[in-house]
Tab-separated table of C-alpha atoms and ligand atoms in Angstrom:
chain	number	residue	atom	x	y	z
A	1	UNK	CA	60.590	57.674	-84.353
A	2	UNK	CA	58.458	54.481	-84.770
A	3	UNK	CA	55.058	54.862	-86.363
A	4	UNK	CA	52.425	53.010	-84.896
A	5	UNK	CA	50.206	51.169	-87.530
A	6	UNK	CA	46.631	50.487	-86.494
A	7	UNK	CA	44.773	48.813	-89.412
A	8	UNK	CA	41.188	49.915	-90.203
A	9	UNK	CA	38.677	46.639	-89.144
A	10	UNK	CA	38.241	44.381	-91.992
A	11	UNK	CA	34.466	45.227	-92.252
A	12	UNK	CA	35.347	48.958	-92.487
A	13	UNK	CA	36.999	48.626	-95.820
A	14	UNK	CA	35.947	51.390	-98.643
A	15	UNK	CA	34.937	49.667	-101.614
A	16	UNK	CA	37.501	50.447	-104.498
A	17	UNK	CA	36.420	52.605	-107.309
A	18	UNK	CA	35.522	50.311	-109.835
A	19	UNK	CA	35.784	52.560	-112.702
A	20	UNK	CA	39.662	54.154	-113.441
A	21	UNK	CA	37.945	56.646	-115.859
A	22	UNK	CA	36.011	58.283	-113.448
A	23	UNK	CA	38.469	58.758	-110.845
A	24	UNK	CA	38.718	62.329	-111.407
A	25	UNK	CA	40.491	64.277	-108.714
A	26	UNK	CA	40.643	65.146	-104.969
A	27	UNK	CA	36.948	63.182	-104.508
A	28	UNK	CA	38.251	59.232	-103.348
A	29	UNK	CA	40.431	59.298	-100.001
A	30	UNK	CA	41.758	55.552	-99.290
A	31	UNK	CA	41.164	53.894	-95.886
A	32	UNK	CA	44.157	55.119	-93.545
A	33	UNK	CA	45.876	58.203	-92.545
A	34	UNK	CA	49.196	59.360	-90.588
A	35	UNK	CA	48.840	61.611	-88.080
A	36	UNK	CA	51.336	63.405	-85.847
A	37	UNK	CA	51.096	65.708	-83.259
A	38	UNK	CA	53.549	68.719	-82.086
A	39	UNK	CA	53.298	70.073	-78.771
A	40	UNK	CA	55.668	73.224	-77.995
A	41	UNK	CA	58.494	72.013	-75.163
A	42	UNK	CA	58.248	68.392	-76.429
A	43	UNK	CA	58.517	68.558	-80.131
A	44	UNK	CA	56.623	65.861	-82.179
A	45	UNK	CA	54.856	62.834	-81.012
A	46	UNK	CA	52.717	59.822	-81.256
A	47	UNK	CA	53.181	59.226	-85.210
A	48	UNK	CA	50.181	57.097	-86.443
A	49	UNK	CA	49.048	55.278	-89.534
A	50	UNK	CA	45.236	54.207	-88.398
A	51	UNK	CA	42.024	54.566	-89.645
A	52	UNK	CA	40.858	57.503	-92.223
A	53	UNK	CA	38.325	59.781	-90.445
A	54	UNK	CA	37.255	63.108	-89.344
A	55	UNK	CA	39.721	65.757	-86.585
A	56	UNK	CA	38.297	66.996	-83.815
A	57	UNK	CA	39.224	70.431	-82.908
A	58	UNK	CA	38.257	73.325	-80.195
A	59	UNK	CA	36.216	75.981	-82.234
A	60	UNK	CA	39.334	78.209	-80.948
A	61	UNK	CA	42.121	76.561	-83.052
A	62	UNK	CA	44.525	78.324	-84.673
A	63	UNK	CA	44.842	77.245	-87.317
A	64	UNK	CA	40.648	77.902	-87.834
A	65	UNK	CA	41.228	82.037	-87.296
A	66	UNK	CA	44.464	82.618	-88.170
A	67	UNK	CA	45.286	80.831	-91.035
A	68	UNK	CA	48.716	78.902	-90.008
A	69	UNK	CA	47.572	76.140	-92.524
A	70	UNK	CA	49.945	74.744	-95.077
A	71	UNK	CA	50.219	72.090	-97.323
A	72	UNK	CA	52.049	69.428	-100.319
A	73	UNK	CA	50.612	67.663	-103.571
A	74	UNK	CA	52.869	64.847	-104.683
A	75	UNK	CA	51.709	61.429	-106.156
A	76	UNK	CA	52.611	58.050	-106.367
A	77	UNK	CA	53.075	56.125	-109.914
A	78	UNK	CA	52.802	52.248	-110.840
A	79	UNK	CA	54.813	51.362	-113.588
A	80	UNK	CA	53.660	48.611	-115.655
A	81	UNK	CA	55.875	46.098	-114.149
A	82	UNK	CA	54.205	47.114	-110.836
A	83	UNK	CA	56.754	49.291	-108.963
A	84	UNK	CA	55.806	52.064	-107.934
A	85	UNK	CA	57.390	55.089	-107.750
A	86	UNK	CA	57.703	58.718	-105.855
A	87	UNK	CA	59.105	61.628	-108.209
A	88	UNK	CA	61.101	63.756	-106.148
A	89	UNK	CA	59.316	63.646	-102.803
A	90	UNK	CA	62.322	65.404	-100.671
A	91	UNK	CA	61.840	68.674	-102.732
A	92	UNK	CA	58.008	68.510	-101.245
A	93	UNK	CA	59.434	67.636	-98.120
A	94	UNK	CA	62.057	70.483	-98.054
A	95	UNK	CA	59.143	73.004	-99.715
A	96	UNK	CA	56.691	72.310	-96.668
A	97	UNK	CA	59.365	73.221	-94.239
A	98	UNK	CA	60.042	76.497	-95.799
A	99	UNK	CA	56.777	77.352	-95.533
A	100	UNK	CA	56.637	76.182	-92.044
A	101	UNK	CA	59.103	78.782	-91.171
A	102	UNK	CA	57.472	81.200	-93.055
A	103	UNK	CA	54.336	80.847	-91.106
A	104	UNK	CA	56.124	79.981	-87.773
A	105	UNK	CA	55.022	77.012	-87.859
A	106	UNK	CA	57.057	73.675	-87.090
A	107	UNK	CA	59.124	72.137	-89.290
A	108	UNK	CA	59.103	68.662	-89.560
A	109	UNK	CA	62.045	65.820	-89.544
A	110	UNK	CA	62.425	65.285	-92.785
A	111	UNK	CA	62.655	61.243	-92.535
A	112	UNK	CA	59.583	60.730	-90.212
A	113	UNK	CA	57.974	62.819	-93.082
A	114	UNK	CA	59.528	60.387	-96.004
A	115	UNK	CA	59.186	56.974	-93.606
A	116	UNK	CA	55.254	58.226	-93.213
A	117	UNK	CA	54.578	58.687	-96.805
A	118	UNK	CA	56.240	55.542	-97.619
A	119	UNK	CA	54.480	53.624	-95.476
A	120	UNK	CA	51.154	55.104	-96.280
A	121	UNK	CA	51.422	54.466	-99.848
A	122	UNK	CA	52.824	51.026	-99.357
A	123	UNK	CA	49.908	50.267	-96.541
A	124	UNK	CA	47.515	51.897	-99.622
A	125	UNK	CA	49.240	50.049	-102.101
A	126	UNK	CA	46.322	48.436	-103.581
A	127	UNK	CA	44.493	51.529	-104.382
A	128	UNK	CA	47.241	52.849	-106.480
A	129	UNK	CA	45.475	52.887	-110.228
A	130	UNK	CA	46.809	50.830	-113.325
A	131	UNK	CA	45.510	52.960	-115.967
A	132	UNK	CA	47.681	55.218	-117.965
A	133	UNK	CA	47.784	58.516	-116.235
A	134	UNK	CA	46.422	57.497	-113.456
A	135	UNK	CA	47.792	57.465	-109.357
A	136	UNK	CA	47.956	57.872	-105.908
A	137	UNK	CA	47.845	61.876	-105.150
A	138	UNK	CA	49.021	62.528	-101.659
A	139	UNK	CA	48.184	65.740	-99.597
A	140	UNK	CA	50.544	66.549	-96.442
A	141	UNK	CA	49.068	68.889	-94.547
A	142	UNK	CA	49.747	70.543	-91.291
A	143	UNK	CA	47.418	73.056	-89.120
A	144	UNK	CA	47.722	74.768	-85.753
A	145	UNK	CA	45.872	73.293	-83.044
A	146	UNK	CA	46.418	75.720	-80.053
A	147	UNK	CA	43.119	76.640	-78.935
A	148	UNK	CA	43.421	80.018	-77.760
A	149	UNK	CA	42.072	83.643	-79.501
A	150	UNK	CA	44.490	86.149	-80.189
A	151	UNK	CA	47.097	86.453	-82.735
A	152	UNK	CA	50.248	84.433	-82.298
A	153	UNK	CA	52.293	81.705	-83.514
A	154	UNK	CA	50.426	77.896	-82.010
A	155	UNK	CA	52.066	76.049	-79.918
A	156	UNK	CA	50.705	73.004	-80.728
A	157	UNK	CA	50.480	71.540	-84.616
A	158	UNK	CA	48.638	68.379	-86.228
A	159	UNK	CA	50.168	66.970	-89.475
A	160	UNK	CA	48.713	64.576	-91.438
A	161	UNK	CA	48.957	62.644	-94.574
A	162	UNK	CA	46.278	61.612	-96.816
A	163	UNK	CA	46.402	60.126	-99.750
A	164	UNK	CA	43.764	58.964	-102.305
A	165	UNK	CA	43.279	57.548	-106.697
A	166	UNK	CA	43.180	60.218	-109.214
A	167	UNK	CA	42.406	59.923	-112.297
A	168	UNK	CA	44.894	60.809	-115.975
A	169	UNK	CA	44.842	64.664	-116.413
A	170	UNK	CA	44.428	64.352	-120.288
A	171	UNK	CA	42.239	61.151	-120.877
A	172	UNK	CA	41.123	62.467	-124.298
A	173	UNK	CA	44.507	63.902	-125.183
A	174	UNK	CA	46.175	67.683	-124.613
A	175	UNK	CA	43.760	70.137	-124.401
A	176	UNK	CA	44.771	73.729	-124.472
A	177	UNK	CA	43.493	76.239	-121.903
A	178	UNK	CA	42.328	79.432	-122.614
A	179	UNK	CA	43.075	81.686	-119.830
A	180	UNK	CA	41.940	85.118	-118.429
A	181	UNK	CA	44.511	87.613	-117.669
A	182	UNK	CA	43.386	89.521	-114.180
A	183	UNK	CA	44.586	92.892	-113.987
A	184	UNK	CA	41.821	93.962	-110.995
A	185	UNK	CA	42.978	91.359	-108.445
A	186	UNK	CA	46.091	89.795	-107.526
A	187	UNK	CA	47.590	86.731	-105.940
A	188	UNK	CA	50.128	87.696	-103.554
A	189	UNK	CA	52.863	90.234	-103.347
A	190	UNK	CA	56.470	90.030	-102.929
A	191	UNK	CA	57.377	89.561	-99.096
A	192	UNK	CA	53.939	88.028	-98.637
A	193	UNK	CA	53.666	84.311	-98.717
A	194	UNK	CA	53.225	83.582	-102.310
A	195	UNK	CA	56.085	81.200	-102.158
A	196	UNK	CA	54.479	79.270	-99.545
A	197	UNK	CA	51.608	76.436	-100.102
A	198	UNK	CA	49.215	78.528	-97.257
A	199	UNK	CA	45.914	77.705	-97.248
A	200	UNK	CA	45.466	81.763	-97.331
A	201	UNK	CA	46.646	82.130	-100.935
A	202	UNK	CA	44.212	79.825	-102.723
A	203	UNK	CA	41.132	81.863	-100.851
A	204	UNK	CA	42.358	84.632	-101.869
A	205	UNK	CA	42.409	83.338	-105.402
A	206	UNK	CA	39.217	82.279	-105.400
A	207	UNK	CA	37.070	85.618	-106.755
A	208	UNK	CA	39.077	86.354	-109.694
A	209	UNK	CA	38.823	82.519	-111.000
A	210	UNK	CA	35.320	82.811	-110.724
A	211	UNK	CA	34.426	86.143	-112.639
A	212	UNK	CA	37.684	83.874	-115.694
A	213	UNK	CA	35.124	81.165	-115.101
A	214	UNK	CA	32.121	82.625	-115.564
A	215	UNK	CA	33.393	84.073	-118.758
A	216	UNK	CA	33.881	80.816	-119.999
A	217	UNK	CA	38.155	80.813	-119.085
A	218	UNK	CA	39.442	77.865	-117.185
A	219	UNK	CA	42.060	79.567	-115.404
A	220	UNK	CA	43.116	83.382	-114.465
A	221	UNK	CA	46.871	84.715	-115.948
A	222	UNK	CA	48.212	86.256	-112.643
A	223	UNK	CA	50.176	89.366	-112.943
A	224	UNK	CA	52.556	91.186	-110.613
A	225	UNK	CA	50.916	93.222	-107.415
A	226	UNK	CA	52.322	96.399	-108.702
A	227	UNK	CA	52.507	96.792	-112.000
A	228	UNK	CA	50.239	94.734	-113.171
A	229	UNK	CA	52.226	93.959	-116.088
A	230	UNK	CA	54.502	91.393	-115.446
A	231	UNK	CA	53.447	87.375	-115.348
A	232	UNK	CA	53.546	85.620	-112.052
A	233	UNK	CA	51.413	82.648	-112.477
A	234	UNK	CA	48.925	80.508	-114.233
A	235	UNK	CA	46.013	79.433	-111.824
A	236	UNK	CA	48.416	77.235	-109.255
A	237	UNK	CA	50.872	76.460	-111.924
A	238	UNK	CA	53.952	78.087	-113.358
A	239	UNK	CA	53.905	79.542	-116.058
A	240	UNK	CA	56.487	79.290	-118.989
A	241	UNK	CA	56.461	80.861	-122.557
A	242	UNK	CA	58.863	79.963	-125.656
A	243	UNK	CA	59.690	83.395	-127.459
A	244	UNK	CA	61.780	82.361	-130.964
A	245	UNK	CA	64.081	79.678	-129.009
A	246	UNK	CA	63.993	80.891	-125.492
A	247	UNK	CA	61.779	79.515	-123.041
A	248	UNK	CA	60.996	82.370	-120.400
A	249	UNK	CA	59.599	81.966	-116.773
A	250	UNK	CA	59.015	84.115	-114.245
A	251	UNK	CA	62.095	84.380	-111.677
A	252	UNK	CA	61.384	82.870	-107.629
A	253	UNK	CA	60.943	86.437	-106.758
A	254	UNK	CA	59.202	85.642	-103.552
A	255	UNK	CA	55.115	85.728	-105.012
A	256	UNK	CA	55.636	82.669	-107.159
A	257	UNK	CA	55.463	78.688	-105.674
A	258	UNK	CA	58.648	77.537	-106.266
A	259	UNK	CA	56.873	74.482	-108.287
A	260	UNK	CA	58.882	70.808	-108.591
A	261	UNK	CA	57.146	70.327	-112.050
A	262	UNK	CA	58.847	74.282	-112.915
A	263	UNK	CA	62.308	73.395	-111.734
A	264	UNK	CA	62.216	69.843	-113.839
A	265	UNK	CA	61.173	71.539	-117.192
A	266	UNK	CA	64.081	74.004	-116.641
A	267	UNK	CA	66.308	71.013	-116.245
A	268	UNK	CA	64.817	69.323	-118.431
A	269	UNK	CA	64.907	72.134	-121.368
A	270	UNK	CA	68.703	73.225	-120.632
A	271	UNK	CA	69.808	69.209	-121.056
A	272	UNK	CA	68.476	69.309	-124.566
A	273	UNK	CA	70.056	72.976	-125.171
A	274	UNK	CA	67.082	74.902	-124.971
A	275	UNK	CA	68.244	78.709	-123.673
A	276	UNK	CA	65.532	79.500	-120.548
A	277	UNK	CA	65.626	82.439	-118.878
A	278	UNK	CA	63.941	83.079	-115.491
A	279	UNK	CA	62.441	85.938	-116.158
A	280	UNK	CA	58.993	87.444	-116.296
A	281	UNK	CA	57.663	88.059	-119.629
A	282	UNK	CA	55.436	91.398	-119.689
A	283	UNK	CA	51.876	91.738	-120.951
A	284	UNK	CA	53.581	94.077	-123.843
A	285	UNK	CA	55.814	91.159	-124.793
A	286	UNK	CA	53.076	88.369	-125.225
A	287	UNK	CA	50.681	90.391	-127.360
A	288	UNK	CA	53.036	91.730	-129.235
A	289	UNK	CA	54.919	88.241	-129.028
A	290	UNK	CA	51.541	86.752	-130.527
A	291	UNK	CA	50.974	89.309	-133.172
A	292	UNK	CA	54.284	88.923	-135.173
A	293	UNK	CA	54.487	85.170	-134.272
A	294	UNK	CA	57.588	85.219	-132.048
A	295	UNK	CA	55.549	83.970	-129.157
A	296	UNK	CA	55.946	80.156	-130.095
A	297	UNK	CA	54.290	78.400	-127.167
A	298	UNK	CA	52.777	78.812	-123.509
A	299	UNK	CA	52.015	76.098	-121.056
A	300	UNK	CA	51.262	76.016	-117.368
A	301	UNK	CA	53.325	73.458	-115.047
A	302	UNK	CA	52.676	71.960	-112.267
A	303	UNK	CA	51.989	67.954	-110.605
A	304	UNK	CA	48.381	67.807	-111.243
A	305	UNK	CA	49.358	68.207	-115.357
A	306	UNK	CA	52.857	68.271	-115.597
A	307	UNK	CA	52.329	70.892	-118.269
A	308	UNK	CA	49.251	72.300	-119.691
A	309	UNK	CA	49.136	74.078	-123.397
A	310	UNK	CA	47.873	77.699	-123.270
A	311	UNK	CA	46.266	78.039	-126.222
A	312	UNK	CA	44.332	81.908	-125.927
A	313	UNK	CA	44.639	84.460	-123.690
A	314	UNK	CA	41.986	87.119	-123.006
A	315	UNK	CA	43.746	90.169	-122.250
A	316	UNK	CA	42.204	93.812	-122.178
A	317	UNK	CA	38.531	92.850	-124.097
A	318	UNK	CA	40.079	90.651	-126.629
A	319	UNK	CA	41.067	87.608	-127.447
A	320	UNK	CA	44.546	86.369	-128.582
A	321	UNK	CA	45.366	83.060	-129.660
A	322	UNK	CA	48.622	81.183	-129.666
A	323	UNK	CA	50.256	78.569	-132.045
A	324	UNK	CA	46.744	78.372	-133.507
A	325	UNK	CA	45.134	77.134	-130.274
A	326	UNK	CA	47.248	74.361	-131.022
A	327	UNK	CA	49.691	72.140	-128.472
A	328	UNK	CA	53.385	73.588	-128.918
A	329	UNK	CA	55.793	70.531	-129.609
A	330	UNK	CA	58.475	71.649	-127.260
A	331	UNK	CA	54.886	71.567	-124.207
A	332	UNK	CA	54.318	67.801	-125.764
A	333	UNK	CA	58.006	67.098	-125.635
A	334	UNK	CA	58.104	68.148	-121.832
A	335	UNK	CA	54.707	66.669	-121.213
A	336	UNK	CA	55.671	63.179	-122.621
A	337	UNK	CA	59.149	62.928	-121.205
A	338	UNK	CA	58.480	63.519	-117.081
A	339	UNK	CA	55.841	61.521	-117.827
A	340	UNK	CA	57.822	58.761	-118.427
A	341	UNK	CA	60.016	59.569	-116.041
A	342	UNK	CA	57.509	59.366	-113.531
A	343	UNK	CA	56.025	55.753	-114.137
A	344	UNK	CA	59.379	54.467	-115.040
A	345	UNK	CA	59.634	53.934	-118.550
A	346	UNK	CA	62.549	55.860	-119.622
A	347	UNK	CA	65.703	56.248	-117.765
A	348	UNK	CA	66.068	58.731	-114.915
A	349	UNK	CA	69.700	60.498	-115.511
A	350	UNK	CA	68.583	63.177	-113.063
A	351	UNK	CA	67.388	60.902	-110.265
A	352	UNK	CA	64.518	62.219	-110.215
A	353	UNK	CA	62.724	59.123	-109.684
A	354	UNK	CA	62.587	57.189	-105.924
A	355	UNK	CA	61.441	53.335	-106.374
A	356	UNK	CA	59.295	52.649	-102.898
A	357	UNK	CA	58.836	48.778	-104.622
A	358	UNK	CA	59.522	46.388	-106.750
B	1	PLP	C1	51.580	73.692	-106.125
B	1	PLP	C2	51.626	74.939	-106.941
B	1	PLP	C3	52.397	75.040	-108.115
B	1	PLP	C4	53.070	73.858	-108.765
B	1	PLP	O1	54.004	73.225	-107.981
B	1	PLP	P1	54.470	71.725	-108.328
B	1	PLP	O2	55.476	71.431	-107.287
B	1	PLP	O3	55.036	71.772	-109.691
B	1	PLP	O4	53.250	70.879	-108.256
B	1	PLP	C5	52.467	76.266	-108.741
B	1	PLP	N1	51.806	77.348	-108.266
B	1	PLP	C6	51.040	77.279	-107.162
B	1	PLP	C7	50.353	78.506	-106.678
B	1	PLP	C8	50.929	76.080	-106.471
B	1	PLP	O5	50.152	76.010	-105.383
């Protein structure tokens, strides 16, 4: 399918953000968008790059009452010679269509996905960052737009891509987290739609990161829906913990994302003979794990990061640090090799790495 490219007017052009530093995230959207449409009987149609700018929908879509909303969060990386780079953008692709089945929604031909991304990074090329860090995020999304009440599976979907600068996670270094484990809520249950990136699971998020928030935590420990023992999830990262020499993390059980970032530290790890085992570490373990000192080093994973040191845990009314509060050197290790993975300055033996220009 041939995607039509209608260029925003000259005099419509965004001004740039002058200032790398203060890109910070998800705030800066670039000038154009691709939008497709799916219409049941005739499949999809009418793929366009044009001008960014607001959707108009009937106050009856779907996708507005029923939550049949999902989404992708990849980026786009300029190395210092100027290439620029995707890091494993058919694993998004293939991750968006398993939650489009999920959700009965449509799935999506993989290469109109890839050729639109491509495209709309290329088209954006010039607001891909420099500084270290730094890139292009990019945010596929896709919602119903039936308009019709009652509960049912749309017969009509819009997906669009939008991408937009965002700024180095660390610009002052690692930081380590401390995180709040939630034992009154939870995130999502086996056979629910954990595993998918539905709108639905981040709402439902939302109360229990407050009350870690407002006790000064940046990010809620999620544990299992029934026991309430087991750990699922760090905020919307995995989660991965190094007990002696054996990095643990919880096993795709159906309630976890199956994150890109989680799968390349466990390929990463094994290739330089670290022993990981997918499975979930219990609340027992870690505080136990922390007391006598076997509990080496947490960290979260995921694109916005890569990984991010846990360095206390608030668990039951107290606190309990780990490796002293300190970044684990296995988490830097990890940390500092995708890294250069992604922008292209050390070899790629997994082929991770997809060059979009020279
Ligand atoms: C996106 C996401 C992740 C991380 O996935 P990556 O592919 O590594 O970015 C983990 N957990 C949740 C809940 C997520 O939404």
């Amino acid at each position: 399918m041939d995607i039509q490219i209608i260029r925003c007017a000259p005099d419509r052009l965004k001004a740039k953000p002058a200032d790398e530093s203060k890109l910070g995230f998800g705030k800066i959207f670039t000038d154009h968008m691709f939008t497709v449409h799916y219409t049941e009987g005739r499949g999809w149609h009418d793929p366009v790059i044009g001008p960014y700018g607001p959707i108009t929908l009937d106050p009856t879509a779907m996708s507005l009452h029923y939550g049949q909303e999902i989404f992708e969060g990849l980026k786009a990386y300029r190395g210092k010679d100027g290439s620029i780079y995707l890091f494993r953008p058919m694993e998004n692709i293939k991750r968006m269509n398993a939650s489009a089945e999920r959700l009965c929604m449509a799935t999506i031909d993989p290469e109109l996905f890839m050729d639109a991304m491509k495209k709309l990074v290329l088209l954006e090329r010039d607001w891909i960052p420099r500084g270290e860090g730094t890139s292009l995020y990019i945010r596929p999304t896709m919602i119903a737009t039936e308009s019709a009440l009652g509960v049912h599976p749309s017969s009509q979907y819009l997906f669009f891509i939008i991408v937009g600068p965002v700024g180095a996670y660390y610009p002052e270094g690692f930081s380590p987290t401390k995180i709040y484990v939630c034992e009154d809520y939870v995130r999502a249950v086996r056979g629910g739609v954990g595993n998918c990136k539905n709108a639905g699971n981040y709402a439902a998020s939302l109360y229990a990161s407050q009350k870690a928030k407002a006790m000064g935590y940046t990010q809620v420990l999620w544990l299992d829906a029934i026991e309430r023992q087991y750990v699922e999830e760090v905020g919307t990262s995995n989660a991965f913990f190094l007990f002696g020499d054996e990095l643990f993390t919880p096993p795709l059980s159906g309630s976890i994302l199956p994150g890109i970032t989680r799968d390349s530290v466990i390929q990463l790890a094994r290739s330089w003979g670290v022993k990981v085992t997918e499975r979930a570490p219990s609340m027992t373990e870690i505080i136990s794990g922390i007391a006598d000192g076997k509990l080496k080093e947490a960290f979260a994973s995921g694109t916005a990061a890569i990984v991010s040191p846990i360095g206390q845990i608030y668990y039951q009314g107290k606190e309990h640090v780990i490796n002293g509060g300190k970044t684990g050197t296995l988490t830097e290790r990890l940390y500092n090799e995708i890294l250069q993975i992604q922008y292209g300055d050390k070899p790629d033996p997994f082929g991770w790495r997809m060059k979009i220009s020279d």
